Short mmCIF file of C-alpha atoms in Angstrom, two decimals:
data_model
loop_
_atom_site.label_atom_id
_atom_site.label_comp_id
_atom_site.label_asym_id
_atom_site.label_seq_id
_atom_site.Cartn_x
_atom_site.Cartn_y
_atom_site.Cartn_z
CA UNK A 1 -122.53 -56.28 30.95
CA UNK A 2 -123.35 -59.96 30.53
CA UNK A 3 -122.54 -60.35 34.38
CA UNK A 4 -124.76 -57.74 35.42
CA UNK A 5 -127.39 -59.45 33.53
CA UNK A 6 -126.48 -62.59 34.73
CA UNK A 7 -126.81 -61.27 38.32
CA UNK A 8 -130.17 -59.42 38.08
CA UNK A 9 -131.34 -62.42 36.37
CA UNK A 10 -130.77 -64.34 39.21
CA UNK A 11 -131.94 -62.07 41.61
CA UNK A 12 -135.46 -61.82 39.92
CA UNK A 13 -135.61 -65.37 39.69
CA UNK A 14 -135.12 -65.59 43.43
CA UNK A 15 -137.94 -62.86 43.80
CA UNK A 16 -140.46 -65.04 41.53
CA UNK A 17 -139.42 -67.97 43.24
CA UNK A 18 -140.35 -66.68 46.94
CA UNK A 19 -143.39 -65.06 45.48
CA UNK A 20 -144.59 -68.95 43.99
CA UNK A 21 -143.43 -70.18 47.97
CA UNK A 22 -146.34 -67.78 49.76
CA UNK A 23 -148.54 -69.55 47.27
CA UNK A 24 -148.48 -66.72 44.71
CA UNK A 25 -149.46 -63.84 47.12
CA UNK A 26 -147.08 -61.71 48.27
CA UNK A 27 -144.99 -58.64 47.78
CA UNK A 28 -141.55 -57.59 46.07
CA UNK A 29 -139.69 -54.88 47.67
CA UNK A 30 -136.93 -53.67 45.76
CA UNK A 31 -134.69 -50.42 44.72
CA UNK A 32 -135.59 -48.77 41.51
CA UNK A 33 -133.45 -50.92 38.64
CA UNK A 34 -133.98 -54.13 40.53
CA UNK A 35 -136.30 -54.83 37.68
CA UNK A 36 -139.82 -54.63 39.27
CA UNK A 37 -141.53 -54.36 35.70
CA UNK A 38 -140.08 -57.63 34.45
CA UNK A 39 -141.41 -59.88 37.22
CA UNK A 40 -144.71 -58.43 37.43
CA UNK A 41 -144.73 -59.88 33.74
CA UNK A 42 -142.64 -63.24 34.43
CA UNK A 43 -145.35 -63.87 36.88
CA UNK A 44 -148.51 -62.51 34.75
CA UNK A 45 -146.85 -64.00 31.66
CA UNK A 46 -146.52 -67.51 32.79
CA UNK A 47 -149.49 -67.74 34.74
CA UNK A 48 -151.20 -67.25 30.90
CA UNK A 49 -148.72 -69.82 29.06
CA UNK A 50 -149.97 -72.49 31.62
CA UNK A 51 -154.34 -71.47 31.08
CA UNK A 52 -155.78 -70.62 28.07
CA UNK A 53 -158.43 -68.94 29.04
CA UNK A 54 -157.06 -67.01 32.14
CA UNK A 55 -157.18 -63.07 31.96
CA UNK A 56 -154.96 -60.88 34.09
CA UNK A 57 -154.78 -57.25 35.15
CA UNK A 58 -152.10 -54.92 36.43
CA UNK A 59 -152.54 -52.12 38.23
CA UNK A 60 -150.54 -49.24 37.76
CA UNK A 61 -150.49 -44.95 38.99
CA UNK A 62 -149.73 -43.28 35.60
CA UNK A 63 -150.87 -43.36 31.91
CA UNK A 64 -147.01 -43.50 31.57
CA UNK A 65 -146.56 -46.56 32.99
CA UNK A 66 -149.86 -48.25 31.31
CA UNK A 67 -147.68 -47.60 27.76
CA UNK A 68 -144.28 -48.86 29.74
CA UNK A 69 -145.68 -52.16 31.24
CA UNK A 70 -147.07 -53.26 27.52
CA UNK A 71 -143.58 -52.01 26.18
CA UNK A 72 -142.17 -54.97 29.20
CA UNK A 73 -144.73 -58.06 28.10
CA UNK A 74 -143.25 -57.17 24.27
CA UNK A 75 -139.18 -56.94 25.27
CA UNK A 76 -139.82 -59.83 27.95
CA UNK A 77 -141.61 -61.97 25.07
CA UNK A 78 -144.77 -62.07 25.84
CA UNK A 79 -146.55 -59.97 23.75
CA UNK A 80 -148.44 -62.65 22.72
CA UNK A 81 -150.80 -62.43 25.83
CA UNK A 82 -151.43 -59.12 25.39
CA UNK A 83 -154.63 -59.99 24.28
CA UNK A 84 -155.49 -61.35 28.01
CA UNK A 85 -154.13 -58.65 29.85
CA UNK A 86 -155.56 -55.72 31.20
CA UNK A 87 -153.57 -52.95 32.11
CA UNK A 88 -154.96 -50.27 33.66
CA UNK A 89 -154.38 -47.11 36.65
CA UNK A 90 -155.76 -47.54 40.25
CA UNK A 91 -157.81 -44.60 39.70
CA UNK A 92 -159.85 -46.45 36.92
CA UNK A 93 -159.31 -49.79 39.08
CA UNK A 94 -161.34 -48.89 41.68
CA UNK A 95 -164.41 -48.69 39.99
CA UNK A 96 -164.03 -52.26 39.33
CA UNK A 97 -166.68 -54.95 40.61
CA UNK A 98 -167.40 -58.39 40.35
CA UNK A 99 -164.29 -59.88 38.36
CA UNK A 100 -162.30 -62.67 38.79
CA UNK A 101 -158.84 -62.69 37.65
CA UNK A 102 -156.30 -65.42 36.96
CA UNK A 103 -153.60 -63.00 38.24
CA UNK A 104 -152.97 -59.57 39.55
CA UNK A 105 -149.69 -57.47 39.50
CA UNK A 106 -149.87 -54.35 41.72
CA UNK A 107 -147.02 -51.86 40.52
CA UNK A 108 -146.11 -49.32 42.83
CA UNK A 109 -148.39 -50.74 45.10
CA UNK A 110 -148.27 -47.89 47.51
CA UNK A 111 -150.17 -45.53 45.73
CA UNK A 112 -153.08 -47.96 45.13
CA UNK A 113 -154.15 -48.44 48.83
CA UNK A 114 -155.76 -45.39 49.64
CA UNK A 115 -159.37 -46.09 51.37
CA UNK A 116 -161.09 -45.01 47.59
CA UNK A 117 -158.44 -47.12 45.50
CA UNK A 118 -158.19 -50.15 47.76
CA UNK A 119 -162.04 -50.41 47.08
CA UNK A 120 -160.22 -53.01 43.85
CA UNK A 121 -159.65 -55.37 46.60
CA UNK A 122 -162.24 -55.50 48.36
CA UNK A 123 -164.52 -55.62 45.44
CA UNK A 124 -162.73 -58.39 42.89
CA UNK A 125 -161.29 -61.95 43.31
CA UNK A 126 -158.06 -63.61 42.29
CA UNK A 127 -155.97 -66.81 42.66
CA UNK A 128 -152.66 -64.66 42.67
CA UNK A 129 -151.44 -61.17 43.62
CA UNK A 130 -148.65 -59.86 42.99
CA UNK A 131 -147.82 -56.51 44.82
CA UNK A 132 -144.40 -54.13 44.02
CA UNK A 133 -142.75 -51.24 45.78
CA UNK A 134 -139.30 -49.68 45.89
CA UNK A 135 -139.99 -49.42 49.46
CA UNK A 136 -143.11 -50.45 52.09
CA UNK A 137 -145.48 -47.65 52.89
CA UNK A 138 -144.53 -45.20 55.85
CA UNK A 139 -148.34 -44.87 56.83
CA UNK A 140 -148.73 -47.23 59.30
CA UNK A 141 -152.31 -48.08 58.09
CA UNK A 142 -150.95 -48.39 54.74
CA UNK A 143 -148.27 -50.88 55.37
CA UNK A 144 -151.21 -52.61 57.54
CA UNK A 145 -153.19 -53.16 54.89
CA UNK A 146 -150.03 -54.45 52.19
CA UNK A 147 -148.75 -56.78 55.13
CA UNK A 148 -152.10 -58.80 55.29
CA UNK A 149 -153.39 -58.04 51.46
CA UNK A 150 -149.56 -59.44 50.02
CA UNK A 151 -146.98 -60.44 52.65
CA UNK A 152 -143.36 -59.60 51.65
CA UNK A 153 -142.01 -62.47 50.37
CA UNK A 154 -138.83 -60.57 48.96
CA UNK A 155 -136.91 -57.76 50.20
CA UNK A 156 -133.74 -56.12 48.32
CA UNK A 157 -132.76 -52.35 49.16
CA UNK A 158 -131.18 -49.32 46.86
CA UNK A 159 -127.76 -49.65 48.59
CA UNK A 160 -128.13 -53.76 48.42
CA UNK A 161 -128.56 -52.92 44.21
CA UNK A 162 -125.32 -50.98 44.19
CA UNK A 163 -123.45 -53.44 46.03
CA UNK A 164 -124.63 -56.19 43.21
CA UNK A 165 -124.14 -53.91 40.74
CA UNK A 166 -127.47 -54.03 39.03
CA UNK A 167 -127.45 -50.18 39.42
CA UNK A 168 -124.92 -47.81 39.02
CA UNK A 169 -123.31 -46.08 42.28
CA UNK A 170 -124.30 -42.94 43.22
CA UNK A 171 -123.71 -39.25 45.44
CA UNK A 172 -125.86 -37.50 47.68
CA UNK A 173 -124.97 -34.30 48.27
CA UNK A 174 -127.10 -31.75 50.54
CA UNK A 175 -126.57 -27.89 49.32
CA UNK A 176 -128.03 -25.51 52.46
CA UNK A 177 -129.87 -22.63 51.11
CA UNK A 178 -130.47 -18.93 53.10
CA UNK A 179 -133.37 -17.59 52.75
CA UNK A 180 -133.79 -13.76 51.84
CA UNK A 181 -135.20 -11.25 54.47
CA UNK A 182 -138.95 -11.27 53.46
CA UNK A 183 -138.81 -14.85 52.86
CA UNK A 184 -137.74 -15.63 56.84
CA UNK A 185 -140.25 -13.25 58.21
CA UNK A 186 -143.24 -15.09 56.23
CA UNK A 187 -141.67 -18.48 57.41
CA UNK A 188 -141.53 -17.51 61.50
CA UNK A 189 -144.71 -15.91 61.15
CA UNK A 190 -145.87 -19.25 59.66
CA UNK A 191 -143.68 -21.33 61.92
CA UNK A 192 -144.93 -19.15 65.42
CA UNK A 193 -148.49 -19.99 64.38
CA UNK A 194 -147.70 -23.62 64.05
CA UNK A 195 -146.05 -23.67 67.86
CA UNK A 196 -149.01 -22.04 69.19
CA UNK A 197 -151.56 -24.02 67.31
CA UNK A 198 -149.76 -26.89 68.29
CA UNK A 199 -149.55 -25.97 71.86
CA UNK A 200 -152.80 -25.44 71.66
CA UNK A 201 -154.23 -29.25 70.03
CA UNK A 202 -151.82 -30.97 72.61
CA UNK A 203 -147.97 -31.22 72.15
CA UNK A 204 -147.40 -34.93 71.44
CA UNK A 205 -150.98 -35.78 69.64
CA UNK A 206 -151.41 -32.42 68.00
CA UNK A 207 -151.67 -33.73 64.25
CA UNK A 208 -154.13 -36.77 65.01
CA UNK A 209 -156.19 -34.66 67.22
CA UNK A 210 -156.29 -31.77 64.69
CA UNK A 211 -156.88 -34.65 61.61
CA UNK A 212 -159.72 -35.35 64.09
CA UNK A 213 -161.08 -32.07 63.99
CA UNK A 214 -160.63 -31.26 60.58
CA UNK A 215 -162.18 -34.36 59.01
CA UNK A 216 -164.98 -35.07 61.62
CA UNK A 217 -168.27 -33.37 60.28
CA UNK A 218 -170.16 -33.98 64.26
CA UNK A 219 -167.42 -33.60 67.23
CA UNK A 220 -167.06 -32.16 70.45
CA UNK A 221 -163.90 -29.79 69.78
CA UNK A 222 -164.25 -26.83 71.37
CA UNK A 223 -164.26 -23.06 69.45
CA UNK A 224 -160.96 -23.04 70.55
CA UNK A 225 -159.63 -26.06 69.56
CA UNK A 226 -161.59 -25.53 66.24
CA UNK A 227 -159.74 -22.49 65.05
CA UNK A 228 -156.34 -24.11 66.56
CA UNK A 229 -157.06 -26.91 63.87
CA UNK A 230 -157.25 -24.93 61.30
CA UNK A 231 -154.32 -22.37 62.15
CA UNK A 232 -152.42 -25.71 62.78
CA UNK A 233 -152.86 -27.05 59.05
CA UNK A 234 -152.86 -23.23 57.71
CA UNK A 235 -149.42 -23.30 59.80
CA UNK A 236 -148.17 -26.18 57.67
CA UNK A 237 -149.03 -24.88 54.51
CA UNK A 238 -147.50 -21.76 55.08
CA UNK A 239 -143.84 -23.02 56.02
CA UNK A 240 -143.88 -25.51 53.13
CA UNK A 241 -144.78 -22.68 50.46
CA UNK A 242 -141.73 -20.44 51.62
CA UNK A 243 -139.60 -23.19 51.60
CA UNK A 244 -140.34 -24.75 48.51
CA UNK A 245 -140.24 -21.32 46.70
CA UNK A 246 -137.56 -20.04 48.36
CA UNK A 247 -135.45 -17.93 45.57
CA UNK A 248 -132.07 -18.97 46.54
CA UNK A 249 -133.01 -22.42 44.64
CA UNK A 250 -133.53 -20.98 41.58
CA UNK A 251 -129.74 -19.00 41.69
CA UNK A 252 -128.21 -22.27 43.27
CA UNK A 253 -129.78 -24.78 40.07
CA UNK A 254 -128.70 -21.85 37.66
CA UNK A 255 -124.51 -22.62 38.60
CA UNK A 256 -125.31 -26.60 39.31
CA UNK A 257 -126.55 -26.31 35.37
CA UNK A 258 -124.07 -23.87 34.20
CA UNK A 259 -121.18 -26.05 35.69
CA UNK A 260 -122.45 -29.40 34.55
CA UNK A 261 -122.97 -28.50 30.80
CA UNK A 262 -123.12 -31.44 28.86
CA UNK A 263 -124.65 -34.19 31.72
CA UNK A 264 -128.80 -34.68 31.29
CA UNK A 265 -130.47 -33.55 34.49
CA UNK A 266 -133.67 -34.33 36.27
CA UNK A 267 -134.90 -31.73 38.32
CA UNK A 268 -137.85 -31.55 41.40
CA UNK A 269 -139.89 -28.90 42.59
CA UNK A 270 -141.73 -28.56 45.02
CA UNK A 271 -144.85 -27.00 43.29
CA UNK A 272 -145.85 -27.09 39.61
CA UNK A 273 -145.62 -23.39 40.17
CA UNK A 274 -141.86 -23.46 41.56
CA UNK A 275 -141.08 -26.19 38.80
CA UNK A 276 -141.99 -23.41 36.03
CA UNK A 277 -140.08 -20.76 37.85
CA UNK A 278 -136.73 -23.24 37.93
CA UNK A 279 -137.61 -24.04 34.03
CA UNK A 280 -137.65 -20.46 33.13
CA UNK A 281 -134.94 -19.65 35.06
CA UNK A 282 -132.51 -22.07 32.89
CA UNK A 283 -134.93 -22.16 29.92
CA UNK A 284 -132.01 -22.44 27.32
CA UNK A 285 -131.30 -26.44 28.52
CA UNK A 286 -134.62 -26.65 30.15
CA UNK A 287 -138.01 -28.20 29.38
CA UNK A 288 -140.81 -29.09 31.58
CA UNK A 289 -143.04 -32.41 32.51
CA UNK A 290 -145.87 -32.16 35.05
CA UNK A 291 -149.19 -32.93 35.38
CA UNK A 292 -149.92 -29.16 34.56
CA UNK A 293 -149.07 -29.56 30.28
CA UNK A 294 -150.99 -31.18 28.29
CA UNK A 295 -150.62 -34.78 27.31
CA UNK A 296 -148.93 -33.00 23.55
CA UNK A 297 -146.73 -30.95 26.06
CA UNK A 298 -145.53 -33.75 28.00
CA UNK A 299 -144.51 -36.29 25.02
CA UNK A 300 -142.76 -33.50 23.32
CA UNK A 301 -140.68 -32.76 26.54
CA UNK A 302 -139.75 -35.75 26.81
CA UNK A 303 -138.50 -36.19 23.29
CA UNK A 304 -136.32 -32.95 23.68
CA UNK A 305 -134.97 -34.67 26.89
CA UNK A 306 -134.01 -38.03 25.63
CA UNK A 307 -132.79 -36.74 22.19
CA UNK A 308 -130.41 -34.03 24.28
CA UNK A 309 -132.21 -30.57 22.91
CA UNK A 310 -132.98 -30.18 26.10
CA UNK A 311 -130.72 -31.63 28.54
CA UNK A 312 -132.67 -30.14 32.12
CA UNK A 313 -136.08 -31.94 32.64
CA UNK A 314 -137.97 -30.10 35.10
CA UNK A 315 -140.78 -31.97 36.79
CA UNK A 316 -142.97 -32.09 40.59
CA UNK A 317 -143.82 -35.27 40.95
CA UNK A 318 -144.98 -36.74 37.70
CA UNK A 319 -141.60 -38.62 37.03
CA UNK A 320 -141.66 -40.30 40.87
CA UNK A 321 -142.21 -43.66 38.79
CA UNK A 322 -141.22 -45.24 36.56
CA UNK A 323 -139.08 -42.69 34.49
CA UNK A 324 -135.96 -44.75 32.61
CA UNK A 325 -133.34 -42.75 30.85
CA UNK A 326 -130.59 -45.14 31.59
CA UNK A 327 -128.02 -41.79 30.64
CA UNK A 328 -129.50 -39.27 32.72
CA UNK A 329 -126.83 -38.71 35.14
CA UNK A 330 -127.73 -36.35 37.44
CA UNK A 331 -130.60 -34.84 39.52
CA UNK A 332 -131.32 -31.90 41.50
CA UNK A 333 -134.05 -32.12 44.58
CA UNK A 334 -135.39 -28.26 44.88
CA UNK A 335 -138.90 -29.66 46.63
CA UNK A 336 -138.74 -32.06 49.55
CA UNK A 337 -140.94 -34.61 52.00
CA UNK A 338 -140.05 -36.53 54.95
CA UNK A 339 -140.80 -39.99 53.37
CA UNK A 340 -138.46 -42.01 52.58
CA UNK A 341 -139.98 -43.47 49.41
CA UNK A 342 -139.98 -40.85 47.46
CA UNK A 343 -136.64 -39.62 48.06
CA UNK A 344 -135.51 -43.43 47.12
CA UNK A 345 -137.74 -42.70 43.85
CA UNK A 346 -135.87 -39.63 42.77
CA UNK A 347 -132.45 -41.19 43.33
CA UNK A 348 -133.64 -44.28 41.87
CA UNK A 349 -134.21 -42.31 38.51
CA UNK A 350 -130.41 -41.45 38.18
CA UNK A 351 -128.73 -44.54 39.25
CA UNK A 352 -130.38 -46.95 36.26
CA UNK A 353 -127.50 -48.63 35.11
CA UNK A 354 -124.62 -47.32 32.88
CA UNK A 355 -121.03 -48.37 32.47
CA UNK A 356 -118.74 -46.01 34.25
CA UNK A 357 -121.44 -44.01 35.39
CA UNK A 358 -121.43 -42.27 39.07
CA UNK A 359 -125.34 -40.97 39.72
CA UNK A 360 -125.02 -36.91 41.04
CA UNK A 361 -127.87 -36.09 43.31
CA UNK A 362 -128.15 -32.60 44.78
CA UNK A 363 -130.65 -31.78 47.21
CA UNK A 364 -131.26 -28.06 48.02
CA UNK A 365 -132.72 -26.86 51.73
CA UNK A 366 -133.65 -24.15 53.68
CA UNK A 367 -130.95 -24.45 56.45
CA UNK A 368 -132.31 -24.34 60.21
CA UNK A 369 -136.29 -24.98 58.90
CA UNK A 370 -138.46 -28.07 58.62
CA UNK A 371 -137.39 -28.63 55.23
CA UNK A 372 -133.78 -29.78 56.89
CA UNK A 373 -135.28 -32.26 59.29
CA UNK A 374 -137.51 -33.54 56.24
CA UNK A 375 -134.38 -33.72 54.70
CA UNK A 376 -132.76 -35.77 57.66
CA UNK A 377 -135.52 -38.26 57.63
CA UNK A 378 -136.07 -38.89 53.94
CA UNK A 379 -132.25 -39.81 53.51
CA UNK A 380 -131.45 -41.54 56.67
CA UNK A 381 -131.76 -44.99 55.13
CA UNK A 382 -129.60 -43.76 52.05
CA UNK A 383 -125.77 -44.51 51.83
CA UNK A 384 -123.15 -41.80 51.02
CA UNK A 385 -124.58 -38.64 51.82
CA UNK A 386 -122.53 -35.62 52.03
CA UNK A 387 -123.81 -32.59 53.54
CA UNK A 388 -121.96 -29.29 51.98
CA UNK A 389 -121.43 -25.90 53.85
#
């Protein structure tokens, strides 16, 4: 244990080190268990030792993280600046106007560059900005933005992490679902609108042109190309709701709990509605954590998760970040996307280190739909993926 420490030690130090090269702007890029949280407070941290009177903020997506980060500057030792810190969510953030800060860490920096939360840069001042994400942004505007707001000034991947050891290994293994008569006949209907609404917007620009449509109060669209817009996005919808409820999940995650007794398990929907369904469905082991329950709700499930009462935590998208239950030691993906990042997310919530420990990831998927080439894309940067019959 005191080499792994050794070695992420290290590694962070290197990150801080080509962050203070790029004249304290830049961005880290690194794997879930890297240890992110810790040099957004090495560099907010020591940027306060050196001024009195300089004030920092950091940015982060969740109330959840807001309580982690200040739980960081205390086991980092520096809870004696948490008097000059602010820590606050990019929602809030935004709204911000006028200030000057000392220093700025951006965690999870992806989520905070959306035209209405970017508004915190374009609005405030700083002498140094730190930026962090597991991986960049697949928008292409997005990772526009990052590149010239914080250049990457360090770069470490999930697989790199393994290979160090400063995470524990882990097993991808893709579980093809059928879906039921009724279920395929909503999905072709669904999937036969999309083809012809596609056909119709223009084969290889369909999605800007009908993102053109949609969002452009005064254009020149034809009726046609109108109603073709919105069949196209109706289209969409309607493939991703089949496949994200499709019922053979729920009897699939019923055996994957039954034969794994005794292991704590994550588990994604794809809909708070779906994520119910798959609690209920196991609700002996099960409890649930979205943004549907009430803040009450959402403690307590989290207390029966980490104490073992309740060994299957069922959640959408609400544990994406930042979740660390070093002994949870197995997850199962029931609700997917094409991007990359968030896939890394999930797996990066099982593979926090443990001695001895081998991180189980199942990922269930309608077989011969979109959800497998979502599936395709979201783990094709991912090491030792097996795909089961």
């Amino acid at each position: 244990m005191n080499k792994l420490i050794k070695i992420k030690d290290e590694e962070q130090k290197k990150a801080i080190n080509a962050w203070a090269k790029r004249k304290f702007t830049g961005s880290i890029i690194a794997g879930t268990g890297f240890g992110k949280s810790r040099c957004g407070v090495i560099a907010a941290g020591k940027t306060l030792d050196t001024i009195d009177t300089a004030k920092a903020i950091v940015l982060v997506p969740t109330t959840q993280l807001q309580a982690q980060f200040k739980e960081e500057f205390i086991k980092w030792g520096y809870e004696h600046v948490l008097d000059r810190v602010e820590i606050i969510c990019y929602a809030s953030a935004y709204k911000l106007e006028n200030n000057h800060y000392d220093v700025v860490v951006c965690d999870e920096v992806h989520l905070g560059l959306s035209p209405e939360y970017r508004k915190f840069f374009e609005n405030n001042t700083w002498n140094k900005l730190l930026c962090m994400t597991a991986t960049p942004p697949e928008e292409i505007e997005y990772k526009d933005i990052l590149y010239k707001l914080a250049p990457v000034c360090y770069r470490i991947d999930l697989d790199k992490c393994v290979e160090l050891g400063l995470v524990s290994p882990y097993e991808i293994m893709c579980k093809p679902i059928e879906l039921t008569d009724v279920e395929k006949q909503e999905y072709d209907k669904a999937n036969k609108a999309f083809v012809y609404s596609k056909y119709i917007l223009g084969q290889f620009d369909a999605f800007d042109r009908a993102r053109h449509i949609m969002g452009s109060g005064k254009n020149t669209a034809s009726g046609q190309d109108k109603a073709a817009a919105v069949q196209f996005y109706r289209a969409i919808r309607g493939r991703k709701t089949v496949v994200d409820h499709a019922d053979g999940k729920i009897a699939e995650l019923q055996k994957l709990v039954i034969n794994h007794i005794g292991e704590k398990m994550l588990v994604f929907g794809g809909s708070n509605e779906f994520t119910n369904k798959l609690a209920d469905a196991t609700e002996t082991f099960s409890t649930v954590y979205h943004s549907g329950k009430t803040k009450k709700q959402k403690e307590q499930a989290l207390k029966d998760f980490r104490s073992g009462d309740k060994p299957v935590l069922c959640s959408t998208k609400a544990l994406n970040q930042g979740f660390d239950v070093a002994d949870a030691t197995m997850a199962v993906i029931c609700g997917l996307t094409s991007k990359s990042l968030t896939m890394i997310q999930r797996v990066g919530r099982i593979v926090r280190y443990q001695e001895g420990k081998i991180g189980k990831i199942f990922i269930l998927y309608v077989k011969d739909s979109q959800e497998e080439k979502w599936l395709k894309s979201s783990v094709k940067n991912l090491d030792n993926v097996t795909w089961l019959t």
